[in-house]
Amino acid sequence: MLTRAHKDLTGRFPEVAAAASALGDLVLDGELCALRGDRLEFTGLRLGRPRREAEGVAVVLVLFDVLAAGRRDLRSAAYTTRRSELLRRLPAPRPYVQPIQNTLDEAEAERRWFGLDIARRGIEGYVRKPCRGIYGDPTAPWIKRRWRTTVDLVIAGATGDVAKPRGLVLGYRTPEGRVQLSATSLPLAAPLRAALAGRLRPVGERTALPAARAGLPGRQRELPYVPVEPEVEVEAEVDAAFELGRWRHGVKVLRVRDVS
């Protein structure tokens, strides 16, 4: 059981790997999901099995696709053919493994998998796939419909040149008045960099935010940044991936505000 970065997770989730292997000689595409109560929780995947069991966190492999069955390479088959093969092997959810739900009715998809109430359960949205599309076809890409909203956040740090930052470390004010670091921004557009020019005041030496808190992908280990006075506020677009007081994905800064 490999990640996209080819990290072997078989030993970490042996019960899931065994359940997937029981489906037969298949190459499967899916995603590990951790469920705490009725909410998906990405951070639950970082817990060891004893702690998951103690805290009631269930891990399930949600299967999207079948890429090969035995010696048959199915990547050039239509999605409907691959879906049929998946449901033939796994017609209903089993412990630790289940097929992704789908529909041909987009209105139904909107009702079931999109909106604020759904986002609060950790579901970020849904993906549109062409029924006749082959796997990984760049001429017929999958389209993600991801729920988003806007929030006001305080600038707590800057990456790159503080005078004209490339990105921001952001936070929200707690009831006690302190700033809780909660997000990092996507690279700032030129007009936003210009709007922030000369408005951020450093309050310490350059430091680094751990990758787990910065939402950094791949092998990056930390995000260097310069702390600044929490005097400037921005409006940012965020998604549903909010856990442990922070957003896992980079947020998009829309405009700059002043904290009154």
PDB file of C-alpha atoms in Angstrom:
ATOM      1  CA  MET A   1       0.000   0.000   0.000  1.00  0.00           C
ATOM      2  CA  LEU A   2       1.900   3.002  -1.337  1.00  0.00           C
ATOM      3  CA  THR A   3       1.421   6.758  -1.204  1.00  0.00           C
ATOM      4  CA  ARG A   4       1.855   8.970  -4.263  1.00  0.00           C
ATOM      5  CA  ALA A   5       5.395   9.599  -3.009  1.00  0.00           C
ATOM      6  CA  HIS A   6       5.961   5.784  -2.961  1.00  0.00           C
ATOM      7  CA  LYS A   7       6.039   5.540   0.825  1.00  0.00           C
ATOM      8  CA  ASP A   8       4.961   2.081   1.975  1.00  0.00           C
ATOM      9  CA  LEU A   9       2.124   2.273   4.527  1.00  0.00           C
ATOM     10  CA  THR A  10       1.399  -1.456   4.698  1.00  0.00           C
ATOM     11  CA  GLY A  11       3.054  -1.888   8.084  1.00  0.00           C
ATOM     12  CA  ARG A  12       1.309   1.134   9.562  1.00  0.00           C
ATOM     13  CA  PHE A  13      -2.183   0.064   8.506  1.00  0.00           C
ATOM     14  CA  PRO A  14      -1.956  -3.744   8.218  1.00  0.00           C
ATOM     15  CA  GLU A  15      -5.673  -4.273   8.754  1.00  0.00           C
ATOM     16  CA  VAL A  16      -6.489  -1.977   5.834  1.00  0.00           C
ATOM     17  CA  ALA A  17      -3.873  -3.557   3.565  1.00  0.00           C
ATOM     18  CA  ALA A  18      -5.231  -7.031   4.363  1.00  0.00           C
ATOM     19  CA  ALA A  19      -8.793  -5.963   3.554  1.00  0.00           C
ATOM     20  CA  ALA A  20      -7.691  -4.489   0.220  1.00  0.00           C
ATOM     21  CA  SER A  21      -5.613  -7.580  -0.654  1.00  0.00           C
ATOM     22  CA  ALA A  22      -8.657  -9.778  -0.062  1.00  0.00           C
ATOM     23  CA  LEU A  23     -10.319  -8.161  -3.100  1.00  0.00           C
ATOM     24  CA  GLY A  24      -7.955 -10.011  -5.436  1.00  0.00           C
ATOM     25  CA  ASP A  25      -5.007  -9.311  -7.702  1.00  0.00           C
ATOM     26  CA  LEU A  26      -5.734  -5.637  -8.325  1.00  0.00           C
ATOM     27  CA  VAL A  27      -4.001  -2.283  -8.634  1.00  0.00           C
ATOM     28  CA  LEU A  28      -6.304   0.164  -6.881  1.00  0.00           C
ATOM     29  CA  ASP A  29      -6.510   3.934  -6.596  1.00  0.00           C
ATOM     30  CA  GLY A  30      -7.955   5.259  -3.371  1.00  0.00           C
ATOM     31  CA  GLU A  31      -7.439   7.343  -0.268  1.00  0.00           C
ATOM     32  CA  LEU A  32      -7.019   6.524   3.392  1.00  0.00           C
ATOM     33  CA  CYS A  33      -9.579   8.335   5.519  1.00  0.00           C
ATOM     34  CA  ALA A  34      -9.710   8.628   9.294  1.00  0.00           C
ATOM     35  CA  LEU A  35     -13.119   9.015  10.895  1.00  0.00           C
ATOM     36  CA  ARG A  36     -13.616  10.368  14.397  1.00  0.00           C
ATOM     37  CA  GLY A  37     -17.299  10.232  15.257  1.00  0.00           C
ATOM     38  CA  ASP A  38     -19.085  11.559  12.172  1.00  0.00           C
ATOM     39  CA  ARG A  39     -16.196  13.726  10.947  1.00  0.00           C
ATOM     40  CA  LEU A  40     -13.296  12.957   8.628  1.00  0.00           C
ATOM     41  CA  GLU A  41     -10.008  13.866  10.285  1.00  0.00           C
ATOM     42  CA  PHE A  42      -6.763  13.858   8.310  1.00  0.00           C
ATOM     43  CA  THR A  43      -4.634  14.157  11.446  1.00  0.00           C
ATOM     44  CA  GLY A  44      -6.080  10.865  12.711  1.00  0.00           C
ATOM     45  CA  LEU A  45      -3.928   9.088  10.121  1.00  0.00           C
ATOM     46  CA  ARG A  46      -0.823  10.168  12.036  1.00  0.00           C
ATOM     47  CA  LEU A  47      -1.860   8.220  15.135  1.00  0.00           C
ATOM     48  CA  GLY A  48      -0.535   4.740  15.822  1.00  0.00           C
ATOM     49  CA  ARG A  49      -3.023   1.870  15.889  1.00  0.00           C
ATOM     50  CA  PRO A  50      -3.219   1.601  19.732  1.00  0.00           C
ATOM     51  CA  ARG A  51      -3.997   5.300  20.042  1.00  0.00           C
ATOM     52  CA  ARG A  52      -6.509   5.187  17.177  1.00  0.00           C
ATOM     53  CA  GLU A  53      -8.327   2.343  18.896  1.00  0.00           C
ATOM     54  CA  ALA A  54      -8.197   4.078  22.285  1.00  0.00           C
ATOM     55  CA  GLU A  55      -9.617   7.319  20.823  1.00  0.00           C
ATOM     56  CA  GLY A  56     -12.214   5.647  18.606  1.00  0.00           C
ATOM     57  CA  VAL A  57     -10.646   6.734  15.305  1.00  0.00           C
ATOM     58  CA  ALA A  58     -11.530   4.393  12.435  1.00  0.00           C
ATOM     59  CA  VAL A  59      -9.379   4.190   9.290  1.00  0.00           C
ATOM     60  CA  VAL A  60     -10.945   3.168   5.990  1.00  0.00           C
ATOM     61  CA  LEU A  61      -9.495   2.890   2.486  1.00  0.00           C
ATOM     62  CA  VAL A  62     -11.991   4.585   0.161  1.00  0.00           C
ATOM     63  CA  LEU A  63     -11.470   3.194  -3.349  1.00  0.00           C
ATOM     64  CA  PHE A  64     -11.857   5.416  -6.402  1.00  0.00           C
ATOM     65  CA  ASP A  65     -10.699   3.232  -9.260  1.00  0.00           C
ATOM     66  CA  VAL A  66      -9.241  -0.050 -10.538  1.00  0.00           C
ATOM     67  CA  LEU A  67      -6.137   0.419 -12.689  1.00  0.00           C
ATOM     68  CA  ALA A  68      -5.344  -3.237 -13.306  1.00  0.00           C
ATOM     69  CA  ALA A  69      -6.967  -6.601 -12.676  1.00  0.00           C
ATOM     70  CA  GLY A  70      -4.594  -9.542 -12.894  1.00  0.00           C
ATOM     71  CA  ARG A  71      -2.652  -9.046 -16.138  1.00  0.00           C
ATOM     72  CA  ARG A  72      -5.265  -6.660 -17.588  1.00  0.00           C
ATOM     73  CA  ASP A  73      -4.233  -2.995 -17.687  1.00  0.00           C
ATOM     74  CA  LEU A  74      -7.496  -1.063 -17.293  1.00  0.00           C
ATOM     75  CA  ARG A  75      -6.103   2.457 -17.477  1.00  0.00           C
ATOM     76  CA  SER A  76      -7.160   2.804 -21.121  1.00  0.00           C
ATOM     77  CA  ALA A  77     -10.682   1.517 -20.402  1.00  0.00           C
ATOM     78  CA  ALA A  78     -13.576   3.920 -19.915  1.00  0.00           C
ATOM     79  CA  TYR A  79     -14.283   5.039 -16.357  1.00  0.00           C
ATOM     80  CA  THR A  80     -17.639   3.215 -16.401  1.00  0.00           C
ATOM     81  CA  THR A  81     -15.807  -0.044 -17.202  1.00  0.00           C
ATOM     82  CA  ARG A  82     -13.344   0.478 -14.363  1.00  0.00           C
ATOM     83  CA  ARG A  83     -16.178   1.399 -12.002  1.00  0.00           C
ATOM     84  CA  SER A  84     -18.028  -1.792 -12.896  1.00  0.00           C
ATOM     85  CA  GLU A  85     -14.927  -3.828 -12.138  1.00  0.00           C
ATOM     86  CA  LEU A  86     -14.570  -2.116  -8.760  1.00  0.00           C
ATOM     87  CA  LEU A  87     -18.191  -2.813  -7.827  1.00  0.00           C
ATOM     88  CA  ARG A  88     -17.924  -6.396  -9.041  1.00  0.00           C
ATOM     89  CA  ARG A  89     -15.085  -6.922  -6.557  1.00  0.00           C
ATOM     90  CA  LEU A  90     -16.538  -4.700  -3.839  1.00  0.00           C
ATOM     91  CA  PRO A  91     -20.315  -4.291  -4.241  1.00  0.00           C
ATOM     92  CA  ALA A  92     -20.772  -2.912  -0.711  1.00  0.00           C
ATOM     93  CA  PRO A  93     -18.618  -1.464   2.066  1.00  0.00           C
ATOM     94  CA  ARG A  94     -16.569  -3.900   4.148  1.00  0.00           C
ATOM     95  CA  PRO A  95     -14.584  -3.302   7.320  1.00  0.00           C
ATOM     96  CA  TYR A  96     -11.582  -1.089   6.461  1.00  0.00           C
ATOM     97  CA  VAL A  97     -12.418  -0.767   2.745  1.00  0.00           C
ATOM     98  CA  GLN A  98     -15.291   0.670   0.707  1.00  0.00           C
ATOM     99  CA  PRO A  99     -16.009   2.018  -2.787  1.00  0.00           C
ATOM    100  CA  ILE A 100     -16.430   5.748  -3.232  1.00  0.00           C
ATOM    101  CA  GLN A 101     -20.049   6.792  -3.678  1.00  0.00           C
ATOM    102  CA  ASN A 102     -21.025   8.292  -7.023  1.00  0.00           C
ATOM    103  CA  THR A 103     -23.968   9.564  -9.034  1.00  0.00           C
ATOM    104  CA  LEU A 104     -24.774  10.686 -12.582  1.00  0.00           C
ATOM    105  CA  ASP A 105     -26.996  13.470 -11.205  1.00  0.00           C
ATOM    106  CA  GLU A 106     -25.046  16.642 -10.392  1.00  0.00           C
ATOM    107  CA  ALA A 107     -27.981  18.094  -8.446  1.00  0.00           C
ATOM    108  CA  GLU A 108     -27.830  15.047  -6.197  1.00  0.00           C
ATOM    109  CA  ALA A 109     -24.071  15.512  -5.789  1.00  0.00           C
ATOM    110  CA  GLU A 110     -24.660  19.106  -4.685  1.00  0.00           C
ATOM    111  CA  ARG A 111     -27.237  18.003  -2.116  1.00  0.00           C
ATOM    112  CA  ARG A 112     -25.203  15.128  -0.713  1.00  0.00           C
ATOM    113  CA  TRP A 113     -21.589  16.299  -0.827  1.00  0.00           C
ATOM    114  CA  PHE A 114     -21.469  20.084  -0.972  1.00  0.00           C
ATOM    115  CA  GLY A 115     -22.228  22.900   1.462  1.00  0.00           C
ATOM    116  CA  LEU A 116     -21.441  24.184   4.937  1.00  0.00           C
ATOM    117  CA  ASP A 117     -22.978  21.284   6.867  1.00  0.00           C
ATOM    118  CA  ILE A 118     -21.044  18.778   4.750  1.00  0.00           C
ATOM    119  CA  ALA A 119     -17.822  20.794   5.106  1.00  0.00           C
ATOM    120  CA  ARG A 120     -18.181  20.681   8.896  1.00  0.00           C
ATOM    121  CA  ARG A 121     -17.954  16.886   8.616  1.00  0.00           C
ATOM    122  CA  GLY A 122     -14.607  17.210   6.824  1.00  0.00           C
ATOM    123  CA  ILE A 123     -15.898  16.578   3.296  1.00  0.00           C
ATOM    124  CA  GLU A 124     -14.333  19.161   1.011  1.00  0.00           C
ATOM    125  CA  GLY A 125     -16.578  18.600  -2.011  1.00  0.00           C
ATOM    126  CA  TYR A 126     -16.689  16.181  -4.932  1.00  0.00           C
ATOM    127  CA  VAL A 127     -14.959  15.362  -8.230  1.00  0.00           C
ATOM    128  CA  ARG A 128     -16.491  15.254 -11.700  1.00  0.00           C
ATOM    129  CA  LYS A 129     -15.114  12.478 -13.923  1.00  0.00           C
ATOM    130  CA  PRO A 130     -16.074  11.879 -17.581  1.00  0.00           C
ATOM    131  CA  CYS A 131     -17.850   8.518 -17.883  1.00  0.00           C
ATOM    132  CA  ARG A 132     -15.905   7.573 -21.001  1.00  0.00           C
ATOM    133  CA  GLY A 133     -12.614   9.031 -19.827  1.00  0.00           C
ATOM    134  CA  ILE A 134      -9.487   6.917 -19.564  1.00  0.00           C
ATOM    135  CA  TYR A 135      -7.318   7.088 -16.453  1.00  0.00           C
ATOM    136  CA  GLY A 136      -5.061  10.152 -16.372  1.00  0.00           C
ATOM    137  CA  ASP A 137      -6.259  11.536 -19.726  1.00  0.00           C
ATOM    138  CA  PRO A 138      -5.074  15.196 -19.873  1.00  0.00           C
ATOM    139  CA  THR A 139      -7.676  15.995 -22.547  1.00  0.00           C
ATOM    140  CA  ALA A 140     -10.524  14.998 -20.216  1.00  0.00           C
ATOM    141  CA  PRO A 141      -9.383  16.191 -16.774  1.00  0.00           C
ATOM    142  CA  TRP A 142     -11.183  15.548 -13.532  1.00  0.00           C
ATOM    143  CA  ILE A 143     -12.785  18.681 -12.080  1.00  0.00           C
ATOM    144  CA  LYS A 144     -12.824  19.234  -8.319  1.00  0.00           C
ATOM    145  CA  ARG A 145     -15.754  21.137  -6.843  1.00  0.00           C
ATOM    146  CA  ARG A 146     -14.459  22.215  -3.458  1.00  0.00           C
ATOM    147  CA  TRP A 147     -16.440  24.106  -0.837  1.00  0.00           C
ATOM    148  CA  ARG A 148     -14.886  27.419   0.199  1.00  0.00           C
ATOM    149  CA  THR A 149     -15.728  30.408   2.346  1.00  0.00           C
ATOM    150  CA  THR A 150     -14.013  33.613   3.460  1.00  0.00           C
ATOM    151  CA  VAL A 151     -12.626  34.540   6.874  1.00  0.00           C
ATOM    152  CA  ASP A 152     -10.717  37.464   8.354  1.00  0.00           C
ATOM    153  CA  LEU A 153      -7.229  36.590   9.598  1.00  0.00           C
ATOM    154  CA  VAL A 154      -4.400  38.550  11.191  1.00  0.00           C
ATOM    155  CA  ILE A 155      -0.947  38.676   9.601  1.00  0.00           C
ATOM    156  CA  ALA A 156       1.531  37.199  12.099  1.00  0.00           C
ATOM    157  CA  GLY A 157       4.516  36.691   9.804  1.00  0.00           C
ATOM    158  CA  ALA A 158       5.897  37.145   6.316  1.00  0.00           C
ATOM    159  CA  THR A 159       7.940  34.938   4.011  1.00  0.00           C
ATOM    160  CA  GLY A 160      10.591  36.419   1.754  1.00  0.00           C
ATOM    161  CA  ASP A 161      11.150  40.169   2.035  1.00  0.00           C
ATOM    162  CA  VAL A 162       9.025  41.719   4.788  1.00  0.00           C
ATOM    163  CA  ALA A 163       8.895  44.968   2.815  1.00  0.00           C
ATOM    164  CA  LYS A 164       7.166  43.127  -0.038  1.00  0.00           C
ATOM    165  CA  PRO A 165       6.338  39.598   1.145  1.00  0.00           C
ATOM    166  CA  ARG A 166       5.909  36.544  -1.067  1.00  0.00           C
ATOM    167  CA  GLY A 167       3.540  34.893   1.388  1.00  0.00           C
ATOM    168  CA  LEU A 168       2.043  35.253   4.858  1.00  0.00           C
ATOM    169  CA  VAL A 169       1.739  33.368   8.126  1.00  0.00           C
ATOM    170  CA  LEU A 170      -1.767  34.046   9.425  1.00  0.00           C
ATOM    171  CA  GLY A 171      -3.715  33.597  12.622  1.00  0.00           C
ATOM    172  CA  TYR A 172      -6.929  34.396  14.432  1.00  0.00           C
ATOM    173  CA  ARG A 173      -7.447  36.238  17.693  1.00  0.00           C
ATOM    174  CA  THR A 174      -8.447  34.102  20.671  1.00  0.00           C
ATOM    175  CA  PRO A 175     -10.945  35.360  23.286  1.00  0.00           C
ATOM    176  CA  GLU A 176      -7.895  36.189  25.450  1.00  0.00           C
ATOM    177  CA  GLY A 177      -6.591  38.522  22.731  1.00  0.00           C
ATOM    178  CA  ARG A 178      -3.558  36.539  21.595  1.00  0.00           C
ATOM    179  CA  VAL A 179      -2.995  35.481  17.984  1.00  0.00           C
ATOM    180  CA  GLN A 180      -3.212  31.731  17.297  1.00  0.00           C
ATOM    181  CA  LEU A 181      -1.267  30.743  14.171  1.00  0.00           C
ATOM    182  CA  SER A 182      -3.726  28.949  11.914  1.00  0.00           C
ATOM    183  CA  ALA A 183      -2.776  29.236   8.236  1.00  0.00           C
ATOM    184  CA  THR A 184      -0.167  29.983   5.624  1.00  0.00           C
ATOM    185  CA  SER A 185      -1.042  31.774   2.426  1.00  0.00           C
ATOM    186  CA  LEU A 186      -0.584  30.791  -1.160  1.00  0.00           C
ATOM    187  CA  PRO A 187       1.931  33.035  -3.007  1.00  0.00           C
ATOM    188  CA  LEU A 188       0.632  36.598  -3.020  1.00  0.00           C
ATOM    189  CA  ALA A 189      -0.431  38.287  -6.243  1.00  0.00           C
ATOM    190  CA  ALA A 190       1.526  41.410  -7.225  1.00  0.00           C
ATOM    191  CA  PRO A 191      -1.262  43.862  -6.215  1.00  0.00           C
ATOM    192  CA  LEU A 192      -1.403  42.330  -2.728  1.00  0.00           C
ATOM    193  CA  ARG A 193       2.366  42.501  -2.348  1.00  0.00           C
ATOM    194  CA  ALA A 194       2.196  46.160  -3.336  1.00  0.00           C
ATOM    195  CA  ALA A 195      -0.671  46.807  -0.891  1.00  0.00           C
ATOM    196  CA  LEU A 196       1.443  45.385   1.955  1.00  0.00           C
ATOM    197  CA  ALA A 197       4.623  47.261   1.037  1.00  0.00           C
ATOM    198  CA  GLY A 198       5.953  49.019   4.139  1.00  0.00           C
ATOM    199  CA  ARG A 199       2.987  48.049   6.321  1.00  0.00           C
ATOM    200  CA  LEU A 200       4.465  45.079   8.199  1.00  0.00           C
ATOM    201  CA  ARG A 201       6.727  45.670  11.216  1.00  0.00           C
ATOM    202  CA  PRO A 202       9.130  42.854  12.189  1.00  0.00           C
ATOM    203  CA  VAL A 203       9.127  41.914  15.876  1.00  0.00           C
ATOM    204  CA  GLY A 204      11.872  39.307  15.972  1.00  0.00           C
ATOM    205  CA  GLU A 205      14.449  37.300  14.111  1.00  0.00           C
ATOM    206  CA  ARG A 206      13.600  35.020  11.225  1.00  0.00           C
ATOM    207  CA  THR A 207      12.224  31.704  12.503  1.00  0.00           C
ATOM    208  CA  ALA A 208      10.532  28.671  10.993  1.00  0.00           C
ATOM    209  CA  LEU A 209       7.122  27.060  11.099  1.00  0.00           C
ATOM    210  CA  PRO A 210       7.167  23.224  11.181  1.00  0.00           C
ATOM    211  CA  ALA A 211       5.932  21.621   7.946  1.00  0.00           C
ATOM    212  CA  ALA A 212       3.019  19.928   9.720  1.00  0.00           C
ATOM    213  CA  ARG A 213       1.712  23.329  10.797  1.00  0.00           C
ATOM    214  CA  ALA A 214       2.566  25.106   7.564  1.00  0.00           C
ATOM    215  CA  GLY A 215       0.686  22.689   5.308  1.00  0.00           C
ATOM    216  CA  LEU A 216       3.820  22.072   3.258  1.00  0.00           C
ATOM    217  CA  PRO A 217       3.720  19.261   0.698  1.00  0.00           C
ATOM    218  CA  GLY A 218       6.283  16.589  -0.091  1.00  0.00           C
ATOM    219  CA  ARG A 219       9.609  16.543   1.714  1.00  0.00           C
ATOM    220  CA  GLN A 220       9.775  20.155   2.849  1.00  0.00           C
ATOM    221  CA  ARG A 221      10.412  20.282   6.579  1.00  0.00           C
ATOM    222  CA  GLU A 222       9.689  23.864   7.605  1.00  0.00           C
ATOM    223  CA  LEU A 223       8.659  27.312   6.406  1.00  0.00           C
ATOM    224  CA  PRO A 224      11.077  30.167   7.231  1.00  0.00           C
ATOM    225  CA  TYR A 225       9.321  33.422   8.063  1.00  0.00           C
ATOM    226  CA  VAL A 226       9.769  36.722   9.925  1.00  0.00           C
ATOM    227  CA  PRO A 227       7.299  37.417  12.785  1.00  0.00           C
ATOM    228  CA  VAL A 228       5.524  40.774  12.466  1.00  0.00           C
ATOM    229  CA  GLU A 229       3.313  42.905  14.675  1.00  0.00           C
ATOM    230  CA  PRO A 230      -0.292  41.608  14.379  1.00  0.00           C
ATOM    231  CA  GLU A 231      -1.596  44.942  13.140  1.00  0.00           C
ATOM    232  CA  VAL A 232      -2.841  44.140   9.640  1.00  0.00           C
ATOM    233  CA  GLU A 233      -5.800  41.943   8.807  1.00  0.00           C
ATOM    234  CA  VAL A 234      -6.660  40.222   5.544  1.00  0.00           C
ATOM    235  CA  GLU A 235      -9.713  38.574   4.071  1.00  0.00           C
ATOM    236  CA  ALA A 236      -8.826  35.049   2.941  1.00  0.00           C
ATOM    237  CA  GLU A 237     -10.560  32.244   1.093  1.00  0.00           C
ATOM    238  CA  VAL A 238     -10.370  28.922   2.959  1.00  0.00           C
ATOM    239  CA  ASP A 239     -11.626  25.381   2.424  1.00  0.00           C
ATOM    240  CA  ALA A 240     -13.052  22.743   4.762  1.00  0.00           C
ATOM    241  CA  ALA A 241      -9.680  21.230   5.745  1.00  0.00           C
ATOM    242  CA  PHE A 242      -9.591  22.816   9.228  1.00  0.00           C
ATOM    243  CA  GLU A 243      -8.274  20.630  12.049  1.00  0.00           C
ATOM    244  CA  LEU A 244      -6.566  21.236  15.387  1.00  0.00           C
ATOM    245  CA  GLY A 245      -7.080  24.973  15.025  1.00  0.00           C
ATOM    246  CA  ARG A 246      -5.468  25.368  11.581  1.00  0.00           C
ATOM    247  CA  TRP A 247      -6.087  24.948   7.868  1.00  0.00           C
ATOM    248  CA  ARG A 248      -4.107  22.123   6.253  1.00  0.00           C
ATOM    249  CA  HIS A 249      -4.044  23.767   2.834  1.00  0.00           C
ATOM    250  CA  GLY A 250      -2.641  27.141   1.866  1.00  0.00           C
ATOM    251  CA  VAL A 251      -5.265  29.886   1.936  1.00  0.00           C
ATOM    252  CA  LYS A 252      -5.842  32.478  -0.772  1.00  0.00           C
ATOM    253  CA  VAL A 253      -5.549  36.094   0.394  1.00  0.00           C
ATOM    254  CA  LEU A 254      -8.199  38.208  -1.317  1.00  0.00           C
ATOM    255  CA  ARG A 255      -7.600  41.670   0.085  1.00  0.00           C
ATOM    256  CA  VAL A 256      -5.896  43.617   2.857  1.00  0.00           C
ATOM    257  CA  ARG A 257      -7.728  45.189   5.752  1.00  0.00           C
ATOM    258  CA  ASP A 258      -6.665  47.217   8.771  1.00  0.00           C
ATOM    259  CA  VAL A 259      -7.376  45.960  12.273  1.00  0.00           C
ATOM    260  CA  SER A 260      -9.389  48.714  13.912  1.00  0.00           C
TER     261      SER A 260
END
